[in-house]
PDB file of C-alpha atoms in Angstrom:
ATOM      1  CA  MET A1096       0.000   0.000   0.000  1.00  0.00           C
ATOM      2  CA  LYS A1097       2.900   2.363   0.740  1.00  0.00           C
ATOM      3  CA  SER A1098       4.289   2.224  -2.772  1.00  0.00           C
ATOM      4  CA  SER A1099       0.852   2.699  -4.339  1.00  0.00           C
ATOM      5  CA  MET A1100       0.291   5.694  -2.066  1.00  0.00           C
ATOM      6  CA  ILE A1101       3.584   7.208  -3.098  1.00  0.00           C
ATOM      7  CA  ALA A1102       2.924   6.518  -6.767  1.00  0.00           C
ATOM      8  CA  SER A1103      -0.555   8.039  -6.528  1.00  0.00           C
ATOM      9  CA  LEU A1104       0.837  11.041  -4.744  1.00  0.00           C
ATOM     10  CA  LEU A1105       3.505  11.715  -7.321  1.00  0.00           C
ATOM     11  CA  MET A1106       1.556  10.739 -10.406  1.00  0.00           C
ATOM     12  CA  LEU A1107      -0.807  13.629  -9.777  1.00  0.00           C
ATOM     13  CA  GLY A1108       2.068  15.870 -10.759  1.00  0.00           C
ATOM     14  CA  LEU A1109       3.536  19.044  -9.399  1.00  0.00           C
ATOM     15  CA  ALA A1110       1.405  22.153  -9.718  1.00  0.00           C
ATOM     16  CA  HIS A1111       3.624  25.209  -9.885  1.00  0.00           C
ATOM     17  CA  GLY A1112       2.419  28.621  -8.891  1.00  0.00           C
ATOM     18  CA  LEU A1113       0.500  27.810  -5.717  1.00  0.00           C
ATOM     19  CA  GLN A1114      -0.653  31.043  -4.132  1.00  0.00           C
ATOM     20  CA  LEU A1115       0.785  31.087  -0.625  1.00  0.00           C
ATOM     21  CA  SER A1116       0.938  33.939   1.853  1.00  0.00           C
ATOM     22  CA  ALA A1117       4.230  34.848   3.496  1.00  0.00           C
ATOM     23  CA  GLN A1118       3.025  33.184   6.711  1.00  0.00           C
ATOM     24  CA  GLU A1119       2.064  29.980   4.846  1.00  0.00           C
ATOM     25  CA  LYS A1120       5.501  29.911   3.221  1.00  0.00           C
ATOM     26  CA  ASP A1121       7.169  30.324   6.615  1.00  0.00           C
ATOM     27  CA  ASP A1122       5.005  27.542   8.075  1.00  0.00           C
ATOM     28  CA  ILE A1123       5.789  25.169   5.209  1.00  0.00           C
ATOM     29  CA  LYS A1124       9.505  26.017   5.429  1.00  0.00           C
ATOM     30  CA  ALA A1125       9.389  24.993   9.106  1.00  0.00           C
ATOM     31  CA  GLU A1126       7.616  21.751   8.123  1.00  0.00           C
ATOM     32  CA  ILE A1127      10.293  21.051   5.500  1.00  0.00           C
ATOM     33  CA  ASP A1128      13.035  21.647   8.058  1.00  0.00           C
ATOM     34  CA  ALA A1129      11.340  19.181  10.437  1.00  0.00           C
ATOM     35  CA  TRP A1130      10.803  16.694   7.575  1.00  0.00           C
ATOM     36  CA  LYS A1131      14.505  16.885   6.650  1.00  0.00           C
ATOM     37  CA  LYS A1132      15.392  15.957  10.248  1.00  0.00           C
ATOM     38  CA  SER A1133      12.902  13.062  10.250  1.00  0.00           C
ATOM     39  CA  ARG A1134      13.689   9.512   9.166  1.00  0.00           C
ATOM     40  CA  ALA A1135      11.965  10.157   5.819  1.00  0.00           C
ATOM     41  CA  GLY A1136      14.008  13.297   5.182  1.00  0.00           C
ATOM     42  CA  GLN A1137      17.228  11.580   6.225  1.00  0.00           C
ATOM     43  CA  LEU A1138      16.483   8.712   3.820  1.00  0.00           C
ATOM     44  CA  ALA A1139      15.776  11.220   1.055  1.00  0.00           C
ATOM     45  CA  ALA A1140      19.143  12.884   1.649  1.00  0.00           C
ATOM     46  CA  LYS A1141      20.989   9.562   1.918  1.00  0.00           C
ATOM     47  CA  ASN A1142      19.414   8.286  -1.309  1.00  0.00           C
ATOM     48  CA  GLY A1143      19.965  11.523  -3.263  1.00  0.00           C
ATOM     49  CA  LEU A1144      16.253  12.319  -3.509  1.00  0.00           C
ATOM     50  CA  LEU A1145      16.370  15.960  -2.447  1.00  0.00           C
ATOM     51  CA  PRO A1146      16.029  18.539  -5.222  1.00  0.00           C
ATOM     52  CA  GLU A1147      19.143  20.286  -6.435  1.00  0.00           C
ATOM     53  CA  PRO A1148      19.198  24.021  -5.686  1.00  0.00           C
ATOM     54  CA  SER A1149      17.850  25.913  -8.687  1.00  0.00           C
ATOM     55  CA  ASN A1150      20.306  27.380 -11.133  1.00  0.00           C
ATOM     56  CA  LEU A1151      20.215  30.967 -10.005  1.00  0.00           C
ATOM     57  CA  GLU A1152      21.620  34.033 -11.669  1.00  0.00           C
ATOM     58  CA  SER A1153      24.888  35.043 -10.050  1.00  0.00           C
ATOM     59  CA  GLY A1154      24.310  36.932  -6.856  1.00  0.00           C
ATOM     60  CA  GLU A1155      20.832  35.520  -6.234  1.00  0.00           C
ATOM     61  CA  ILE A1156      20.119  33.602  -3.065  1.00  0.00           C
ATOM     62  CA  ASP A1157      18.207  30.312  -3.076  1.00  0.00           C
ATOM     63  CA  ASP A1158      15.316  31.098  -0.746  1.00  0.00           C
ATOM     64  CA  GLY A1159      13.949  27.552  -0.796  1.00  0.00           C
ATOM     65  CA  SER A1160      10.850  28.564  -2.741  1.00  0.00           C
ATOM     66  CA  GLU A1161      11.066  25.519  -5.018  1.00  0.00           C
ATOM     67  CA  GLU A1162      11.072  23.177  -2.030  1.00  0.00           C
ATOM     68  CA  ILE A1163       8.215  25.148  -0.474  1.00  0.00           C
ATOM     69  CA  GLU A1164       6.182  24.813  -3.663  1.00  0.00           C
ATOM     70  CA  ARG A1165       6.908  21.086  -3.952  1.00  0.00           C
ATOM     71  CA  PHE A1166       6.043  20.381  -0.313  1.00  0.00           C
ATOM     72  CA  ALA A1167       2.895  22.533  -0.418  1.00  0.00           C
ATOM     73  CA  HIS A1168       1.712  20.611  -3.457  1.00  0.00           C
ATOM     74  CA  THR A1169       2.487  17.278  -1.796  1.00  0.00           C
ATOM     75  CA  LYS A1170       0.467  18.366   1.251  1.00  0.00           C
ATOM     76  CA  GLN A1171      -2.430  19.340  -1.017  1.00  0.00           C
ATOM     77  CA  VAL A1172      -2.368  15.969  -2.798  1.00  0.00           C
ATOM     78  CA  VAL A1173      -2.157  14.105   0.524  1.00  0.00           C
ATOM     79  CA  ALA A1174      -5.237  15.963   1.793  1.00  0.00           C
ATOM     80  CA  GLU A1175      -7.151  15.138  -1.406  1.00  0.00           C
ATOM     81  CA  LEU A1176      -6.154  11.463  -1.250  1.00  0.00           C
ATOM     82  CA  ASN A1177      -7.148  11.193   2.419  1.00  0.00           C
ATOM     83  CA  LYS A1178     -10.529  12.719   1.585  1.00  0.00           C
ATOM     84  CA  LYS A1179     -11.035  10.456  -1.438  1.00  0.00           C
ATOM     85  CA  HIS A1180      -9.898   7.297   0.386  1.00  0.00           C
ATOM     86  CA  PRO A1181     -11.110   7.615   4.011  1.00  0.00           C
ATOM     87  CA  HIS A1182     -10.011   4.087   4.953  1.00  0.00           C
ATOM     88  CA  ALA A1183      -6.408   4.761   3.897  1.00  0.00           C
ATOM     89  CA  LYS A1184      -3.836   7.019   5.533  1.00  0.00           C
ATOM     90  CA  PHE A1185      -1.640   9.169   3.285  1.00  0.00           C
ATOM     91  CA  SER A1186       1.083  11.488   4.575  1.00  0.00           C
ATOM     92  CA  THR A1187       4.167  13.450   3.627  1.00  0.00           C
ATOM     93  CA  ASN A1188       6.214  11.162   5.845  1.00  0.00           C
ATOM     94  CA  ASN A1189       8.085   9.460   3.007  1.00  0.00           C
ATOM     95  CA  GLN A1190      11.400   9.982   1.256  1.00  0.00           C
ATOM     96  CA  PHE A1191       9.711  11.014  -2.011  1.00  0.00           C
ATOM     97  CA  ALA A1192       7.841  14.069  -0.653  1.00  0.00           C
ATOM     98  CA  LEU A1193       9.998  16.636  -2.498  1.00  0.00           C
ATOM     99  CA  MET A1194      10.260  14.802  -5.838  1.00  0.00           C
ATOM    100  CA  THR A1195       8.435  15.821  -9.009  1.00  0.00           C
ATOM    101  CA  GLU A1196       6.495  13.310 -11.087  1.00  0.00           C
ATOM    102  CA  ASP A1197       9.336  13.122 -13.623  1.00  0.00           C
ATOM    103  CA  GLU A1198      11.962  12.634 -10.924  1.00  0.00           C
ATOM    104  CA  PHE A1199       9.925   9.878  -9.308  1.00  0.00           C
ATOM    105  CA  ALA A1200       9.276   8.169 -12.668  1.00  0.00           C
ATOM    106  CA  ALA A1201      13.014   8.194 -13.430  1.00  0.00           C
ATOM    107  CA  PHE A1202      13.737   6.793  -9.964  1.00  0.00           C
ATOM    108  CA  VAL A1203      11.218   3.973 -10.380  1.00  0.00           C
ATOM    109  CA  LYS A1204      12.379   3.211 -13.918  1.00  0.00           C
ATOM    110  CA  GLY A1205      15.972   3.002 -12.702  1.00  0.00           C
ATOM    111  CA  SER A1206      15.054   0.612  -9.906  1.00  0.00           C
ATOM    112  CA  PHE A1207      13.479  -1.826 -12.366  1.00  0.00           C
ATOM    113  CA  SER A1208      16.240  -1.701 -14.984  1.00  0.00           C
ATOM    114  CA  ALA A1209      18.913  -3.121 -12.704  1.00  0.00           C
TER     115      ALA A1209
END
């Protein structure tokens, strides 16, 4: 069930451009920081599943907005899946929470080609 949950979560895709207030962004950033310290976040780091910092113009600072967007979308999908499937339990507590659909598909494809 875990792998089907993760696949369902990621197959819904990443919706860019979520409208978040400054407070929501701060709250999600704190959640990401906690997630990175959790077992799931540690596994993601160990397995190379965290997103690379965006290629920024020289002098720009990576403010983590890409991670915030990814995690916010994952939270949104988790809420929708929990509503749609009340007898199942979906969460962001997995190592794939910051991956895009394409990244996850490449990861899965690579695991079956070995």
